[in-house]
CSV table of C-alpha atoms in Angstrom, one decimal:
chain,number,residue,atom,x,y,z
A,7,MET,CA,-46.4,-16.4,4.7
A,8,GLU,CA,-46.0,-15.7,1.0
A,9,GLU,CA,-43.8,-12.7,0.1
A,10,TYR,CA,-44.8,-10.3,-2.6
A,11,LYS,CA,-42.4,-8.2,-4.5
A,12,LEU,CA,-43.7,-5.1,-6.2
A,13,SER,CA,-42.0,-3.3,-9.1
A,14,VAL,CA,-42.8,0.2,-10.4
A,15,ALA,CA,-43.4,0.4,-14.1
A,16,SER,CA,-42.4,3.4,-16.2
A,17,SER,CA,-45.9,4.5,-17.1
A,18,PRO,CA,-47.9,6.3,-15.9
A,19,HIS,CA,-45.4,7.2,-13.1
A,20,ALA,CA,-43.0,10.1,-13.6
A,21,SER,CA,-39.9,11.0,-11.7
A,22,SER,CA,-37.9,14.1,-11.5
A,23,PRO,CA,-34.6,15.0,-9.9
A,24,VAL,CA,-36.1,18.3,-8.7
A,25,GLY,CA,-37.3,18.2,-5.1
A,26,THR,CA,-38.1,20.6,-2.2
A,27,LYS,CA,-34.5,20.9,-1.3
A,28,ASN,CA,-33.4,21.8,-4.8
A,29,LEU,CA,-36.1,24.4,-5.2
A,30,MET,CA,-35.4,26.0,-1.8
A,31,ARG,CA,-31.7,26.1,-2.5
A,32,ASP,CA,-32.4,28.0,-5.7
A,33,VAL,CA,-34.5,30.5,-3.7
A,34,LEU,CA,-31.7,31.1,-1.2
A,35,ILE,CA,-29.3,31.6,-4.1
A,36,ALA,CA,-31.7,34.2,-5.6
A,37,LEU,CA,-31.9,36.1,-2.3
A,38,ILE,CA,-28.1,36.6,-2.2
A,39,PRO,CA,-28.0,39.8,-4.3
A,40,ALA,CA,-30.6,41.5,-2.1
A,41,LEU,CA,-28.8,40.3,1.1
A,42,ALA,CA,-25.5,41.6,-0.2
A,43,MET,CA,-27.1,45.0,-0.9
A,44,GLY,CA,-28.7,45.0,2.5
A,45,ILE,CA,-25.3,44.5,4.1
A,46,TYR,CA,-23.7,47.2,1.9
A,47,VAL,CA,-26.4,49.7,2.8
A,48,PHE,CA,-27.0,49.0,6.5
A,49,GLY,CA,-23.8,47.3,7.7
A,50,PRO,CA,-22.9,44.1,9.5
A,51,ARG,CA,-26.1,44.0,11.6
A,52,ALA,CA,-28.1,43.0,8.5
A,53,LEU,CA,-26.0,39.9,8.2
A,54,THR,CA,-26.0,39.0,11.9
A,55,THR,CA,-29.8,39.5,12.2
A,56,THR,CA,-30.3,37.2,9.2
A,57,LEU,CA,-28.1,34.5,10.8
A,58,VAL,CA,-30.0,34.8,14.1
A,59,SER,CA,-33.3,34.6,12.3
A,60,VAL,CA,-32.4,31.6,10.2
A,61,ILE,CA,-30.9,29.7,13.2
A,62,PHE,CA,-34.0,30.2,15.4
A,63,CYS,CA,-36.4,29.3,12.6
A,64,GLU,CA,-34.5,26.0,12.2
A,65,ILE,CA,-34.5,25.5,16.0
A,66,PHE,CA,-38.3,26.2,16.3
A,67,GLU,CA,-39.1,23.8,13.4
A,68,TRP,CA,-36.9,21.1,14.8
A,69,GLY,CA,-38.2,21.5,18.4
A,70,TYR,CA,-41.9,21.5,17.4
A,71,CYS,CA,-41.4,18.4,15.2
A,72,LYS,CA,-39.5,16.7,17.9
A,73,LEU,CA,-42.2,17.5,20.5
A,74,MET,CA,-45.0,16.3,18.3
A,75,HIS,CA,-43.1,13.2,17.1
A,76,LYS,CA,-43.3,14.3,13.5
A,77,PRO,CA,-40.7,13.7,10.7
A,78,ASN,CA,-37.8,16.1,11.0
A,79,PRO,CA,-37.8,18.5,8.0
A,80,ILE,CA,-34.5,20.1,8.9
A,81,GLY,CA,-32.4,20.2,5.7
A,82,ASP,CA,-35.0,21.2,3.2
A,83,TYR,CA,-34.1,24.9,3.7
A,84,SER,CA,-37.8,26.0,4.0
A,85,ALA,CA,-37.3,27.3,7.5
A,86,ALA,CA,-34.1,29.0,6.5
A,87,ILE,CA,-36.0,30.9,3.7
A,88,THR,CA,-38.6,32.0,6.2
A,89,GLY,CA,-35.9,33.3,8.5
A,90,VAL,CA,-34.2,35.3,5.6
A,91,LEU,CA,-37.5,36.7,4.3
A,92,LEU,CA,-38.7,37.8,7.8
A,93,VAL,CA,-35.5,39.9,8.1
A,94,PHE,CA,-35.9,41.2,4.6
A,95,VAL,CA,-39.3,42.7,5.5
A,96,SER,CA,-38.0,44.2,8.8
A,97,PRO,CA,-35.8,47.2,9.7
A,98,VAL,CA,-32.2,46.5,10.4
A,99,THR,CA,-32.6,48.2,13.9
A,100,LEU,CA,-35.1,45.6,15.1
A,101,PRO,CA,-33.8,44.0,18.3
A,102,TYR,CA,-32.8,40.3,18.1
A,103,TRP,CA,-35.4,39.2,20.6
A,104,MET,CA,-38.2,40.7,18.5
A,105,ILE,CA,-37.1,39.0,15.3
A,106,ILE,CA,-37.0,35.7,17.3
A,107,ILE,CA,-40.6,36.3,18.4
A,108,GLY,CA,-41.5,36.8,14.8
A,109,ASP,CA,-39.6,33.6,13.9
A,110,PHE,CA,-41.6,31.6,16.5
A,111,PHE,CA,-44.9,33.0,15.2
A,112,ALA,CA,-44.0,32.3,11.6
A,113,ILE,CA,-42.8,28.7,12.1
A,114,VAL,CA,-44.9,27.4,14.9
A,115,ILE,CA,-48.2,29.2,14.7
A,116,VAL,CA,-48.5,29.9,11.0
A,117,LYS,CA,-46.7,26.9,9.5
A,118,GLN,CA,-46.5,23.9,11.9
A,119,LEU,CA,-49.8,24.2,13.7
A,120,PHE,CA,-51.5,23.9,10.3
A,121,GLY,CA,-49.6,20.8,9.4
A,122,GLY,CA,-46.2,22.0,8.3
A,123,LEU,CA,-44.8,22.7,4.8
A,124,GLY,CA,-47.4,22.3,2.1
A,125,THR,CA,-50.5,22.8,4.4
A,126,ASN,CA,-50.1,26.4,5.7
A,127,PHE,CA,-52.5,28.8,4.0
A,128,LEU,CA,-50.6,32.0,4.8
A,129,ASN,CA,-47.0,33.0,3.9
A,130,PRO,CA,-45.2,32.4,7.2
A,131,ALA,CA,-42.7,35.3,6.8
A,132,LEU,CA,-45.4,37.8,5.9
A,133,ALA,CA,-47.6,36.6,8.7
A,134,GLY,CA,-44.7,37.0,11.1
A,135,ARG,CA,-44.2,40.6,9.8
A,136,ALA,CA,-47.8,41.4,10.3
A,137,PHE,CA,-47.7,40.0,13.8
A,138,LEU,CA,-44.6,42.1,14.6
A,139,MET,CA,-46.3,45.2,13.2
A,140,LEU,CA,-49.2,44.6,15.4
A,141,CYS,CA,-47.1,44.1,18.6
A,142,TYR,CA,-44.2,46.5,18.0
A,143,PRO,CA,-45.3,49.2,15.5
A,144,VAL,CA,-42.6,51.7,16.4
A,145,PRO,CA,-39.5,49.5,16.1
A,146,MET,CA,-41.0,48.0,12.9
A,147,THR,CA,-41.2,51.5,11.4
A,148,THR,CA,-37.8,52.9,12.5
A,149,TRP,CA,-35.7,53.2,9.3
A,150,VAL,CA,-31.9,53.9,9.1
A,151,LEU,CA,-30.8,56.2,6.4
A,152,PRO,CA,-28.3,54.7,3.9
A,153,GLY,CA,-24.6,55.4,4.1
A,154,LYS,CA,-21.5,53.9,5.7
A,155,GLU,CA,-21.6,56.6,8.4
A,156,ASN,CA,-25.0,55.2,9.5
A,157,TRP,CA,-24.1,51.6,9.5
A,158,VAL,CA,-25.6,49.7,12.5
A,159,SER,CA,-23.1,47.6,14.3
A,160,ALA,CA,-24.0,44.1,15.3
A,161,LEU,CA,-24.5,44.8,19.0
A,162,SER,CA,-25.4,48.5,19.0
A,163,VAL,CA,-29.2,48.5,19.1
A,164,GLY,CA,-30.6,49.0,22.5
A,165,THR,CA,-27.2,49.9,24.1
A,166,ALA,CA,-25.8,53.2,25.2
A,167,GLY,CA,-24.0,55.2,22.6
A,168,THR,CA,-26.0,53.9,19.7
A,169,ASP,CA,-25.0,56.1,16.8
A,170,PHE,CA,-27.1,56.0,13.6
A,171,VAL,CA,-29.4,58.4,11.8
A,172,THR,CA,-33.0,57.5,11.2
A,173,GLY,CA,-35.4,58.9,8.6
A,174,ALA,CA,-38.4,58.3,6.5
A,175,THR,CA,-38.6,56.0,3.5
A,176,PRO,CA,-39.6,57.4,0.1
A,177,LEU,CA,-43.1,55.8,0.4
A,178,SER,CA,-43.7,57.1,3.8
A,179,VAL,CA,-42.7,60.7,2.8
A,180,ASP,CA,-45.0,60.5,-0.3
A,181,PHE,CA,-47.8,59.2,2.0
A,182,MET,CA,-47.5,61.9,4.7
A,183,LYS,CA,-46.6,64.9,2.6
A,184,GLY,CA,-48.1,64.1,-0.8
A,185,GLY,CA,-44.8,64.9,-2.3
A,186,VAL,CA,-41.5,63.4,-3.6
A,187,THR,CA,-38.4,63.3,-1.5
A,188,PRO,CA,-35.8,65.5,-3.3
A,189,ASP,CA,-32.9,63.3,-2.1
A,190,ALA,CA,-34.3,60.0,-3.3
A,191,SER,CA,-33.9,59.8,-7.1
A,192,LEU,CA,-35.2,57.0,-9.2
A,193,ALA,CA,-31.6,55.7,-9.6
A,194,ASP,CA,-31.2,55.6,-5.8
A,195,MET,CA,-34.4,53.6,-5.5
A,196,PHE,CA,-33.5,51.2,-8.3
A,197,ILE,CA,-30.0,50.6,-7.0
A,198,GLY,CA,-30.9,50.6,-3.3
A,199,ASN,CA,-29.5,53.9,-1.9
A,200,ILE,CA,-32.6,54.5,0.3
A,201,GLY,CA,-33.8,53.7,3.8
A,202,GLY,CA,-36.2,50.9,4.3
A,203,CYS,CA,-36.4,47.2,5.3
A,204,VAL,CA,-33.2,45.1,4.9
A,205,GLY,CA,-34.1,43.2,1.7
A,206,GLU,CA,-36.5,45.7,0.0
A,207,VAL,CA,-34.3,48.6,-0.8
A,208,SER,CA,-32.6,47.4,-4.0
A,209,ALA,CA,-35.0,46.8,-6.9
A,210,ILE,CA,-32.2,45.7,-9.2
A,211,ALA,CA,-30.9,43.1,-6.8
A,212,LEU,CA,-34.4,41.7,-6.4
A,213,LEU,CA,-35.0,41.7,-10.1
A,214,ILE,CA,-31.8,39.8,-10.6
A,215,GLY,CA,-33.0,37.2,-8.1
A,216,GLY,CA,-36.4,37.0,-9.7
A,217,ILE,CA,-34.9,36.5,-13.2
A,218,TYR,CA,-32.7,33.7,-11.8
A,219,LEU,CA,-35.8,31.9,-10.4
A,220,ILE,CA,-37.7,32.2,-13.6
A,221,ALA,CA,-34.7,31.0,-15.7
A,222,ARG,CA,-34.3,28.0,-13.4
A,223,GLY,CA,-38.0,27.2,-13.7
A,224,VAL,CA,-38.6,27.6,-9.9
A,225,ILE,CA,-41.3,30.2,-10.4
A,226,ARG,CA,-43.5,31.2,-13.4
A,227,ILE,CA,-43.7,34.8,-14.6
A,228,ARG,CA,-47.5,35.1,-14.4
A,229,ILE,CA,-47.9,36.2,-10.8
A,230,PRO,CA,-45.0,38.7,-10.8
A,231,ALA,CA,-45.9,40.1,-14.1
A,232,ALA,CA,-49.6,40.5,-13.3
A,233,TYR,CA,-48.8,41.9,-9.8
A,234,ILE,CA,-46.2,44.6,-11.0
A,235,LEU,CA,-48.1,45.5,-14.2
A,236,THR,CA,-51.3,46.1,-12.2
A,237,VAL,CA,-49.6,48.5,-9.8
A,238,ALA,CA,-47.9,50.2,-12.8
A,239,VAL,CA,-51.1,50.7,-14.8
A,240,LEU,CA,-53.2,51.9,-11.9
A,241,THR,CA,-50.5,54.3,-10.5
A,242,LEU,CA,-50.0,55.7,-14.1
A,243,ILE,CA,-53.7,56.2,-14.8
A,244,PHE,CA,-54.6,57.4,-11.3
A,245,SER,CA,-51.4,59.3,-10.6
A,246,ARG,CA,-51.0,61.4,-7.4
A,247,ALA,CA,-47.8,63.0,-8.7
A,248,PRO,CA,-47.3,66.5,-7.2
A,249,GLU,CA,-46.5,69.5,-9.3
A,250,GLY,CA,-43.2,69.2,-11.2
A,251,VAL,CA,-43.3,65.4,-11.3
A,252,ASN,CA,-44.8,63.6,-14.3
A,253,SER,CA,-47.1,60.6,-14.0
A,254,PHE,CA,-44.5,58.2,-15.5
A,255,GLU,CA,-42.0,59.1,-12.8
A,256,TRP,CA,-44.6,58.7,-10.1
A,257,MET,CA,-45.4,55.2,-11.4
A,258,LEU,CA,-41.8,54.2,-11.4
A,259,ARG,CA,-41.5,55.4,-7.8
A,260,GLU,CA,-44.5,53.3,-6.7
A,261,ILE,CA,-42.9,50.2,-8.4
A,262,PHE,CA,-39.3,50.7,-7.1
A,263,ALA,CA,-40.1,51.9,-3.6
A,264,GLY,CA,-41.3,49.5,-0.9
A,265,GLY,CA,-41.4,45.8,-1.1
A,266,LEU,CA,-43.2,45.3,-4.4
A,267,PHE,CA,-40.4,43.4,-6.2
A,268,LEU,CA,-39.7,41.3,-3.1
A,269,GLY,CA,-43.3,40.4,-2.7
A,270,ALA,CA,-43.9,39.8,-6.4
A,271,PHE,CA,-40.9,37.4,-7.0
A,272,PHE,CA,-40.3,35.7,-3.6
A,273,MET,CA,-43.6,35.7,-1.6
A,274,ALA,CA,-46.6,35.9,-3.9
A,275,THR,CA,-45.1,33.0,-5.9
A,276,ASP,CA,-44.9,30.7,-2.9
A,277,TYR,CA,-46.1,27.3,-4.1
A,278,VAL,CA,-48.2,26.5,-1.0
A,279,THR,CA,-50.1,29.8,-0.8
A,280,SER,CA,-50.6,30.7,-4.4
A,281,PRO,CA,-53.1,29.3,-7.0
A,282,ASN,CA,-52.5,26.1,-8.9
A,283,THR,CA,-53.9,27.1,-12.3
A,284,PRO,CA,-52.5,29.6,-14.9
A,285,LYS,CA,-55.6,31.6,-14.9
A,286,GLY,CA,-55.7,31.6,-11.1
A,287,GLU,CA,-52.1,32.9,-11.0
A,288,VAL,CA,-53.1,35.9,-13.1
A,289,ILE,CA,-56.1,36.6,-11.0
A,290,PHE,CA,-54.0,36.3,-7.8
A,291,GLY,CA,-51.4,38.8,-9.2
A,292,ILE,CA,-54.1,41.3,-10.4
A,293,GLY,CA,-55.9,41.1,-7.0
A,294,ALA,CA,-52.7,41.7,-5.1
A,295,GLY,CA,-51.8,44.7,-7.3
A,296,LEU,CA,-55.3,46.2,-6.8
A,297,LEU,CA,-55.0,45.8,-3.0
A,298,VAL,CA,-51.5,47.4,-3.0
A,299,VAL,CA,-52.7,50.5,-4.7
A,300,PHE,CA,-55.9,50.7,-2.7
A,301,ILE,CA,-53.9,50.5,0.6
A,302,ARG,CA,-51.3,53.0,-0.5
A,303,TYR,CA,-53.8,55.5,-1.8
A,304,PHE,CA,-56.7,55.2,0.7
A,305,GLY,CA,-55.3,53.3,3.7
A,306,GLY,CA,-53.6,54.5,6.8
A,307,TYR,CA,-50.3,52.8,6.0
A,308,PRO,CA,-47.9,53.8,3.2
A,309,GLU,CA,-47.1,50.3,2.1
A,310,GLY,CA,-49.5,47.5,1.2
A,311,VAL,CA,-47.5,44.6,-0.2
A,312,CYS,CA,-47.6,42.5,3.0
A,313,TYR,CA,-51.3,42.7,3.5
A,314,SER,CA,-52.2,42.4,-0.2
A,315,ILE,CA,-50.5,39.0,-0.4
A,316,LEU,CA,-51.9,37.8,2.9
A,317,VAL,CA,-55.4,38.7,1.8
A,318,MET,CA,-55.0,37.0,-1.5
A,319,ASN,CA,-53.5,33.9,0.3
A,320,ILE,CA,-56.9,33.6,2.1
A,321,CYS,CA,-58.7,33.8,-1.3
A,322,VAL,CA,-56.6,31.1,-3.0
A,323,TRP,CA,-59.1,28.2,-2.3
A,324,LEU,CA,-61.8,30.2,-4.0
A,325,ILE,CA,-59.6,31.1,-7.0
A,326,ASP,CA,-58.6,27.5,-7.4
A,327,LYS,CA,-62.2,26.4,-7.2
A,328,ALA,CA,-63.3,28.9,-9.8
A,329,THR,CA,-60.4,28.3,-12.3
A,330,MET,CA,-59.8,24.5,-11.9
A,331,PRO,CA,-60.5,22.9,-15.3
A,332,LYS,CA,-63.4,20.5,-15.5
A,333,ARG,CA,-62.8,16.8,-15.7
A,334,PHE,CA,-62.9,15.4,-19.2
A,335,GLY,CA,-65.9,13.2,-19.9
A,336,VAL,CA,-67.9,14.2,-16.8
A,337,THR,CA,-71.5,15.3,-17.7
A,338,PRO,CA,-73.6,17.8,-15.7
A,339,GLU,CA,-75.8,14.8,-14.7
A,340,MET,CA,-72.8,12.9,-13.3
A,341,ARG,CA,-71.7,16.0,-11.3
A,342,LYS,CA,-75.2,16.4,-9.9
A,343,ALA,CA,-75.3,12.7,-8.9
A,344,GLU,CA,-71.9,13.1,-7.1
A,345,LYS,CA,-73.2,16.1,-5.2
A,346,GLU,CA,-76.3,14.3,-4.1
A,347,LYS,CA,-74.3,11.2,-3.1
A,348,ALA,CA,-72.0,13.3,-1.0
A,349,LYS,CA,-74.9,15.2,0.6
A,350,ALA,CA,-76.6,11.8,1.4
A,351,ALA,CA,-73.4,10.5,3.0
A,352,LYS,CA,-73.0,13.6,5.1
A,353,LYS,CA,-76.6,13.4,6.2
A,354,ALA,CA,-76.2,9.7,7.1
A,355,ALA,CA,-73.0,10.5,9.1
A,356,LYS,CA,-74.8,13.3,11.0
A,357,GLU,CA,-77.7,11.0,11.8
A,358,GLY,CA,-75.4,8.3,13.0
A,359,ALA,CA,-73.6,10.7,15.3
A,360,GLU,CA,-76.8,11.9,16.8
A,361,ALA,CA,-78.0,8.3,17.4
């Protein structure tokens, strides 16, 4: 039998040292400032919950791929990022077994059942959060107030003698009372001296991570900018600021509070679940921003980042279809002929199946 040796020429092929592992490593590095602030504000349990979540995400991904005889993706850090982000959008008091259930749903149901990394149509961490909110709404909305005296120890939740003080977040107070919490200044919200989810409290830490990702070329600025600016413009124009608070301060509160920065820089920019075209990215960001304001203003829930991104994830195929540039040199007649050919092939296949 004659042996053929194939060589790859330089053109039109292109190579790059940047791969999935490199990109995911940069995302993990960018998440370090927010994790450090979460540990500082909420104590050691923020770290232990993150470690538990990452470990079980890796276990579930390895176990599913082993069971289905698929290539093992362990080592590309994608499951680790899902584990970290799921903790970031959860309260520090969430029991370990609940976060593990969220890990299973995110990795197995949302990611692997749809083909694994690159084929899932929803952000796994946000889908896991939405599932936990549906199943365990009370634990998912129990917030610890900031301060070392309220630190949650690694093993304290669910045991006798648990000693920490809970309270409302700035967004939930604004939502329920239509006012502004006197003890949560803009500086507190920007730095992270407020209650909330583990990775959402510090806007400055998330901004540092986002700037790092943009500088490294991991993400583009279009989605975060369109997302945040849309929320800023709408909340400035349609301000619900109470007496004594100006519209600009209200707008800053809507931007700094909640998970807007986390969603804009780390979740809406997910390669798999965001549009592929520049115009599509802008549309995605504007749509997500509109949904956030709509949910916060008219919905029954004070925060809207999670659901705004999930809804826009579902719309990505349509956005890509509408914004994908047309092929050069293809006339309308050629496109019509291609559609008729595809329709005829589909009809022939259907008739063959019926026969």
